[in-house]
Tab-separated table of C-alpha atoms and ligand atoms in Angstrom:
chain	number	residue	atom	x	y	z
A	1139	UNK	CA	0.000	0.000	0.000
A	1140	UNK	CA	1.094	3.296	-0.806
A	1141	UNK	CA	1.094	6.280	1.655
A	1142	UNK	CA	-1.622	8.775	1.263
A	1143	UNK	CA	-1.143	11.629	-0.963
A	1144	UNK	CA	-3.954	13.909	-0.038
A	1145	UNK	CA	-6.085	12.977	-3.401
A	1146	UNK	CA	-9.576	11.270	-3.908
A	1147	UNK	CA	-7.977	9.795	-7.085
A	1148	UNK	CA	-4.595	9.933	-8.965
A	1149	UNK	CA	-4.404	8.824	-12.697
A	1150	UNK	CA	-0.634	8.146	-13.465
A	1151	UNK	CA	0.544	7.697	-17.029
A	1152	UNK	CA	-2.357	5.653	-17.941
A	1153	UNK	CA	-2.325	3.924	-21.367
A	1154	UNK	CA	-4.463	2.371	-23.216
A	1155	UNK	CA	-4.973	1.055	-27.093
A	1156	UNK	CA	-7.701	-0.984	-28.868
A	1157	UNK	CA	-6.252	-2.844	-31.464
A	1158	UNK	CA	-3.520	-0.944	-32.050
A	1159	UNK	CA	-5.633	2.300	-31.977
A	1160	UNK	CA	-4.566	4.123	-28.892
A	1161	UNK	CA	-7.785	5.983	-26.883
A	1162	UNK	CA	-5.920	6.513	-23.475
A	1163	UNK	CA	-2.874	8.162	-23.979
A	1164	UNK	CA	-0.603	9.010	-21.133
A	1165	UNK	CA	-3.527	10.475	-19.124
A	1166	UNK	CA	-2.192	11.843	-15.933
A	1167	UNK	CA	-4.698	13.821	-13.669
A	1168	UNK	CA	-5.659	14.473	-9.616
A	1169	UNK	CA	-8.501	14.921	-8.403
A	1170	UNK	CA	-9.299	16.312	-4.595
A	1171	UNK	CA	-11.865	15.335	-1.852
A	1172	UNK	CA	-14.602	16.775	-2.552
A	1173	UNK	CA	-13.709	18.131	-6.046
A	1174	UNK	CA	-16.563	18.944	-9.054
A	1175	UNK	CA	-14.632	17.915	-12.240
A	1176	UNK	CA	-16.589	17.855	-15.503
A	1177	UNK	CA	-14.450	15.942	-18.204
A	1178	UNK	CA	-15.187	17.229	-21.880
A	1179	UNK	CA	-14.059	16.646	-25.198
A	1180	UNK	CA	-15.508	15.266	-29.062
A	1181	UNK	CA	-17.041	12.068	-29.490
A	1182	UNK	CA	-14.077	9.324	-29.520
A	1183	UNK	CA	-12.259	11.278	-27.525
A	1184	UNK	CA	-11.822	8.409	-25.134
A	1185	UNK	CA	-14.047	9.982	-21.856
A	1186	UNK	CA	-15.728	6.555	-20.950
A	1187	UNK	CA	-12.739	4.335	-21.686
A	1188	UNK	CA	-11.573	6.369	-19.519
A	1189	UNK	CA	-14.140	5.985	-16.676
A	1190	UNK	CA	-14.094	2.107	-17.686
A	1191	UNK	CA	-10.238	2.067	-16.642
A	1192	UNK	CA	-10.955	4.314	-13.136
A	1193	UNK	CA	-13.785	1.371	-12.243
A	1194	UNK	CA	-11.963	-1.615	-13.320
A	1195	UNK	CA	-13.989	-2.441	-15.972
A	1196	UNK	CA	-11.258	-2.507	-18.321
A	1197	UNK	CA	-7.651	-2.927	-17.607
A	1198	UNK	CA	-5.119	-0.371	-18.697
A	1199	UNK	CA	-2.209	-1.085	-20.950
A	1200	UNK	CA	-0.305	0.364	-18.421
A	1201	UNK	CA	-0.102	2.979	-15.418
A	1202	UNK	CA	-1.251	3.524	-12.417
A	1203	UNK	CA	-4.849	4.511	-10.190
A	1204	UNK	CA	-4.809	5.294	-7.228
A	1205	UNK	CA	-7.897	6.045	-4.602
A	1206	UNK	CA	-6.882	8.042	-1.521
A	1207	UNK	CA	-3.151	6.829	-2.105
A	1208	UNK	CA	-3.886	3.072	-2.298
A	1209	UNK	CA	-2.961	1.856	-5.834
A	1210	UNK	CA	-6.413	0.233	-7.111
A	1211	UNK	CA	-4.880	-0.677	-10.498
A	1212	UNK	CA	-5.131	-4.217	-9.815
A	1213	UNK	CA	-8.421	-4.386	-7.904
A	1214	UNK	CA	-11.781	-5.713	-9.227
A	1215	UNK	CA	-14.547	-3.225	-9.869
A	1216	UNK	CA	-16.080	-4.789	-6.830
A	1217	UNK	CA	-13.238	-3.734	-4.880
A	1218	UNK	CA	-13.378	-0.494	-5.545
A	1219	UNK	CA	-16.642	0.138	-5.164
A	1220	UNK	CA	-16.128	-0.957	-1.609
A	1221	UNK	CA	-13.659	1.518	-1.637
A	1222	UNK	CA	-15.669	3.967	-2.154
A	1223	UNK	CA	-15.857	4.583	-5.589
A	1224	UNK	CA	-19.484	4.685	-7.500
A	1225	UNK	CA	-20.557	5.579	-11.330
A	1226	UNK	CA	-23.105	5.640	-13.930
A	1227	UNK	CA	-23.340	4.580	-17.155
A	1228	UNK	CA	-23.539	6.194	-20.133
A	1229	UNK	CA	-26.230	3.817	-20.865
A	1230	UNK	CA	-29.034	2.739	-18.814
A	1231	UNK	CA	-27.776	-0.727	-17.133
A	1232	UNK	CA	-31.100	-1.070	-15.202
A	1233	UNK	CA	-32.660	-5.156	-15.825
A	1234	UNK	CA	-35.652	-4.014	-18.199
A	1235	UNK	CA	-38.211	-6.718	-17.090
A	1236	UNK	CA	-37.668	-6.857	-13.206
A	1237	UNK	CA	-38.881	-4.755	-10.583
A	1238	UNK	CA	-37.101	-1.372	-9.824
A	1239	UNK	CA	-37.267	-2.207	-6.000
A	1240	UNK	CA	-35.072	-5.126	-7.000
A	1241	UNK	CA	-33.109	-3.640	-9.487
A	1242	UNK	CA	-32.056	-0.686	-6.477
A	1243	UNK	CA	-31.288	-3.795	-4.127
A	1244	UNK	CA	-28.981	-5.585	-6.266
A	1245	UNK	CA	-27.557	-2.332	-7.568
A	1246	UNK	CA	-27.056	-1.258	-3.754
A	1247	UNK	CA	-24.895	-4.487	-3.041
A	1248	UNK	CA	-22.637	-2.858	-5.739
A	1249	UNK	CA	-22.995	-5.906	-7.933
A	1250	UNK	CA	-22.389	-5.728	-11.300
A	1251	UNK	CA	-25.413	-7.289	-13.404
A	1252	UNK	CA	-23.011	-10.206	-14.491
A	1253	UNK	CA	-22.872	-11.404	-10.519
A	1254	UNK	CA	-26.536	-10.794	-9.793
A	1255	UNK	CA	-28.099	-14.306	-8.743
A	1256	UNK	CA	-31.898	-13.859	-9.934
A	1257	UNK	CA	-33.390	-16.260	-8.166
A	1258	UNK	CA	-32.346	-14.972	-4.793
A	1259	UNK	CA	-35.806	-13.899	-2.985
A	1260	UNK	CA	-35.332	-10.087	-1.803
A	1261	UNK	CA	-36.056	-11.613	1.465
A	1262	UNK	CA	-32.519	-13.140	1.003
A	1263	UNK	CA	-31.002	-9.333	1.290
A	1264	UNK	CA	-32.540	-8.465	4.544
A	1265	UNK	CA	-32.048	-4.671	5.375
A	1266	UNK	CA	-31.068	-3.768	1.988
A	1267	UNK	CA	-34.567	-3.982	0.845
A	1268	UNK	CA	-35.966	-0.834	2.927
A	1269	UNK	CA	-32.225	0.695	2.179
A	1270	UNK	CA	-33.739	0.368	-1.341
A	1271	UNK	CA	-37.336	1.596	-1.292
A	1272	UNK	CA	-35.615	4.487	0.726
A	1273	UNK	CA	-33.412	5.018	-2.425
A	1274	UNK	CA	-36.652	4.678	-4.217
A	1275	UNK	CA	-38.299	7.441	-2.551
A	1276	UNK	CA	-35.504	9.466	-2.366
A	1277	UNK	CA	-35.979	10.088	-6.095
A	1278	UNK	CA	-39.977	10.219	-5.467
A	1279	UNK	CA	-40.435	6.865	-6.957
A	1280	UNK	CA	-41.603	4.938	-4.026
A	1281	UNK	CA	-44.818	4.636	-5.641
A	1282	UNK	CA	-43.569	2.666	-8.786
A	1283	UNK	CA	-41.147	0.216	-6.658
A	1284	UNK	CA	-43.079	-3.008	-7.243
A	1285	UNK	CA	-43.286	-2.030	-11.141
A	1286	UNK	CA	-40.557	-3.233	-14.119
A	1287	UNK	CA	-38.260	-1.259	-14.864
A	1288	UNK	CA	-39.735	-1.776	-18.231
A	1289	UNK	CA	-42.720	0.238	-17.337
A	1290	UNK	CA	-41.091	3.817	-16.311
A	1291	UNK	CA	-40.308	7.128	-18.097
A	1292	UNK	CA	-36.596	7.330	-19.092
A	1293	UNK	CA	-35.753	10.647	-17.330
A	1294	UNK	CA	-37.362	8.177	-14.488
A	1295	UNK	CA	-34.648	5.375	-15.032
A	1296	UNK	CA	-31.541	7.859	-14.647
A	1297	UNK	CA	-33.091	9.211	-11.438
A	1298	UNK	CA	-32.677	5.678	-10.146
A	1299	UNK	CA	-29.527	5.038	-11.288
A	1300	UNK	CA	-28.246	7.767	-9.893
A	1301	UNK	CA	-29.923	7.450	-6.669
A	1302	UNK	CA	-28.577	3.941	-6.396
A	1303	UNK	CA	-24.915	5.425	-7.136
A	1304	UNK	CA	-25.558	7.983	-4.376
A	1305	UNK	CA	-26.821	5.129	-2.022
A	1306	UNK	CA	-23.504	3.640	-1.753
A	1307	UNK	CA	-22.223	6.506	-0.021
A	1308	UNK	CA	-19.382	6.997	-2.394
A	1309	UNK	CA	-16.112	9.102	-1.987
A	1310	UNK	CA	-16.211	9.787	-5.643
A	1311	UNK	CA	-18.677	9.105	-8.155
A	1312	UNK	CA	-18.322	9.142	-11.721
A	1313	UNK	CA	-21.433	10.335	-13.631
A	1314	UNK	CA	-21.305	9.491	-17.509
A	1315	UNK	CA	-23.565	11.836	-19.397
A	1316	UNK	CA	-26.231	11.899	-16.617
A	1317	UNK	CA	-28.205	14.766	-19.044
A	1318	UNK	CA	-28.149	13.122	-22.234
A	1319	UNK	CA	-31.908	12.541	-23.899
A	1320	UNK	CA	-33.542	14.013	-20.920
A	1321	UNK	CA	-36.274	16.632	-21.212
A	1322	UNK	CA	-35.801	20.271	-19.753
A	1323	UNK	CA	-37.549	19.155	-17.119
A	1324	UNK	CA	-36.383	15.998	-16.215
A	1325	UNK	CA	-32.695	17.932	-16.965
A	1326	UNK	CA	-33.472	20.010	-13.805
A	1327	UNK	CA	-34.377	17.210	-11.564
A	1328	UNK	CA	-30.928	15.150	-12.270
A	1329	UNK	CA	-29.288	18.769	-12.383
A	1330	UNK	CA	-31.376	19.705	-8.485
A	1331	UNK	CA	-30.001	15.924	-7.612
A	1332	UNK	CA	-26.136	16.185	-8.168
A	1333	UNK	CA	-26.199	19.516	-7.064
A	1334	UNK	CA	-26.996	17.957	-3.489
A	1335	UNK	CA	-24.524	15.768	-3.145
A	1336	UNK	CA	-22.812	16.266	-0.025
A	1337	UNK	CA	-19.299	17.660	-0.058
A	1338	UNK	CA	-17.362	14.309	1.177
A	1339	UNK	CA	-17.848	12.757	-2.547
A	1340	UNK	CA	-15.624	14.027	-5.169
A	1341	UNK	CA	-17.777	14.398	-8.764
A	1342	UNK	CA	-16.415	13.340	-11.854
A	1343	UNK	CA	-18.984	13.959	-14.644
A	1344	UNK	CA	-18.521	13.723	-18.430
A	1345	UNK	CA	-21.160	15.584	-19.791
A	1346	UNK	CA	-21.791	17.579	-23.565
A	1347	UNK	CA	-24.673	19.657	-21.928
A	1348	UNK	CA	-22.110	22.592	-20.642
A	1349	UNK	CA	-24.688	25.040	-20.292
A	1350	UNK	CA	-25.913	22.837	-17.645
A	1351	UNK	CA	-22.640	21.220	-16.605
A	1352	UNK	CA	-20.411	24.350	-16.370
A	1353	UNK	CA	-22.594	25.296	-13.081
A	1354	UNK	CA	-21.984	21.969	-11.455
A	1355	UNK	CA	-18.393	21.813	-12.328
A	1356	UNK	CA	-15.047	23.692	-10.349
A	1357	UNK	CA	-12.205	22.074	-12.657
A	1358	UNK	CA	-12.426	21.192	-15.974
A	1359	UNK	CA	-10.592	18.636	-18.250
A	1360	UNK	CA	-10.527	18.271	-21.927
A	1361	UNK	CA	-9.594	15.281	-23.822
A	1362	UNK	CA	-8.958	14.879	-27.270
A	1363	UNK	CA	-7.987	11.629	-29.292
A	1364	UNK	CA	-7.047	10.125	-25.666
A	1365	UNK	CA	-4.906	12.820	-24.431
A	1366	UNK	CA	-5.359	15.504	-21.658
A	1367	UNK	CA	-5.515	18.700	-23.463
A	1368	UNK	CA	-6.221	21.522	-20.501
A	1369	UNK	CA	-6.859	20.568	-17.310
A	1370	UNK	CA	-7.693	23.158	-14.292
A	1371	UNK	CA	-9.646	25.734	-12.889
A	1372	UNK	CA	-13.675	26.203	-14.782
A	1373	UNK	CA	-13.530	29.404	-16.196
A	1374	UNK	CA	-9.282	28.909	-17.209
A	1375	UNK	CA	-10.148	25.921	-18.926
A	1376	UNK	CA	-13.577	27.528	-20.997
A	1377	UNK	CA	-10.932	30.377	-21.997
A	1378	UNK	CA	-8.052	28.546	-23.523
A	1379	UNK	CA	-7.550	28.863	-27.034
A	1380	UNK	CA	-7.217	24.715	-26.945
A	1381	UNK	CA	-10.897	24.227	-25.867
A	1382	UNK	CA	-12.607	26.525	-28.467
A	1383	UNK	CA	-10.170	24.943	-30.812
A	1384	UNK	CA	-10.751	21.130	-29.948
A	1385	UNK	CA	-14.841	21.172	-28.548
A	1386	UNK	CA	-16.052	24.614	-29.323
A	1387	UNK	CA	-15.134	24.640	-32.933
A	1388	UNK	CA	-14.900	28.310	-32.899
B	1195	LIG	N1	-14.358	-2.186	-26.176
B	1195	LIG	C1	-13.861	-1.491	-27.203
B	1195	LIG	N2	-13.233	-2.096	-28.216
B	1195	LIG	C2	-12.721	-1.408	-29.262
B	1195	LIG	N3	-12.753	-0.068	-29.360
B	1195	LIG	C3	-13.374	0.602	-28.374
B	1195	LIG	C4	-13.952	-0.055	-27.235
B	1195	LIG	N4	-14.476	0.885	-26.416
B	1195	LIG	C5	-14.238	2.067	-27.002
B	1195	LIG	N5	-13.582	1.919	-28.173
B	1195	LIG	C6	-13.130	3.002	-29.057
B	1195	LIG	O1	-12.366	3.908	-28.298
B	1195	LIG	C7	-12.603	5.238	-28.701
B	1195	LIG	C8	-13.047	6.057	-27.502
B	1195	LIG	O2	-14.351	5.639	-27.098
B	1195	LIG	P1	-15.081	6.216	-25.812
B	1195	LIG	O3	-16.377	5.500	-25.697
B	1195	LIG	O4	-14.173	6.186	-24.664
B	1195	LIG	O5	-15.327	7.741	-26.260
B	1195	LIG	P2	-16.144	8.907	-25.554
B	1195	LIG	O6	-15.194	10.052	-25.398
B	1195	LIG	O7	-16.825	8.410	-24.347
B	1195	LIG	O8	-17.205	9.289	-26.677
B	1195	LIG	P3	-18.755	9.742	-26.576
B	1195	LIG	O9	-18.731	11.223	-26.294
B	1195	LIG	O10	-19.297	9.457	-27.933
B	1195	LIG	O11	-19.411	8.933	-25.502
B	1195	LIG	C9	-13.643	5.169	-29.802
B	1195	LIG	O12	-12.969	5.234	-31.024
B	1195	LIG	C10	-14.288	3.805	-29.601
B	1195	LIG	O13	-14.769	3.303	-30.805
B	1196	LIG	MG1	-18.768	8.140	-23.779
């Protein structure tokens, strides 16, 4: 184990190439406690590769992550969420034909769907179950907890993924696109939700919406064809010559 450095999560010289085709190159970033981050850049540009790497749902080439100083580059996505790290998907993961309230239990255990065992009762997960219809109404979807997944609004769906993220109690969450396809109005209830997350969880979010993002968001990093662009302070970041250059296209 390596000391503690002060960070929520270190990305060291992280590499990483798809047949050949490299989409995380070198990517070397910090993040603090507490931090708002919003990660930009084009479509390609490697943002949920890179996410995939931070979870442990895909193994770099090489480098190093590290949460709170412990290298995690070798731990299973399981792991780490017990460590304290928590994300969304860019698409919804949710199981389609089963109930939410079950969905939110399994999801709370931190399971990925792959190591869900359906034909567990929810009896079998004891306290979870009211952790999860608290999730539920947490997002004001209490009402719909004995109802597929199958059967709610989309703008619905990311409220509960996100609410099952948040139920973890993570140190840092990653949010992929949390905005994308919603309505103005289901944009201001996910906007109203991450807004409230307590100051203890560092936010990573990767999200085109900047109009909406930019509030949420105290550093900024921009990637482009795998690389780390500009990285730093919001309004720094929106001002560089690089950014309008690379996402702005002005
Ligand atoms: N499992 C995979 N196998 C092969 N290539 C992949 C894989 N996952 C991603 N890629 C490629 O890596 C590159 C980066 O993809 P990634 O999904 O990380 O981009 P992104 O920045 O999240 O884009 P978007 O804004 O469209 O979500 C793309 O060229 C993509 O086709
Ligand atoms: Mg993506």
């Amino acid at each position: 184990m390596t000391p503690s450095t002060g960070y929520a999560l270190e990305i060291v010289n992280l590499k990483k190439a798809f047949g050949g085709l490299p989409v995380t190159q070198d990517v070397t970033l910090s993040i603090r406690p507490g931090e708002r981050r919003l990660i930009i850049g084009p479509n390609g540009a490697g943002k949920t590769t890179l996410f995939n790497q931070i979870t442990g749902d895909m193994r770099p080439n090489s480098g190093q992550i590290r949460l709170f100083g412990t290298d995690v580059t070798q731990f299973t996505p399981y792991k780490r969420a017990h460590f304290g790290l928590s994300r969304t998907y860019q698409i919804i993961t949710l199981f389609a034909q089963d109930t939410l309230e079950h969905n939110v239990t399994l999801g709370l255990l931190g399971l990925r769907p792959s190591r869900w065992q359906m034909w567990r009762p929810l009896s079998y997960y004891g306290d979870l179950t009211s952790e999860a219809r608290r999730t539920l109404d947490s997002v004001g979807l209490l009402h719909l907890a004995a109802h597929p997944v199958s059967d709610i609004a989309y703008g619905e769906k990311r409220r509960v993924e996100l609410a099952m993220a948040l139920a973890q109690k993570p140190r840092v969450l990653l949010l992929d696109e949390p905005l994308a396809g919603l309505s103005n109005t289901e944009r201001f209830a996910i906007k109203s939700l991450i807004a409230a997350i307590p100051r203890e969880t560092a936010v990573i979010m990767i999200e085109h919406d900047m109009d909406t993002a930019l509030d949420l968001a105290e550093t900024v990093t921009l990637l482009n064809y795998g690389r780390v662009i500009v990285d730093g302070e919001r309004d720094k970041v929106i001002a560089d010559k690089r950014t309008r250059e690379v996402y702005l296209g002005t």
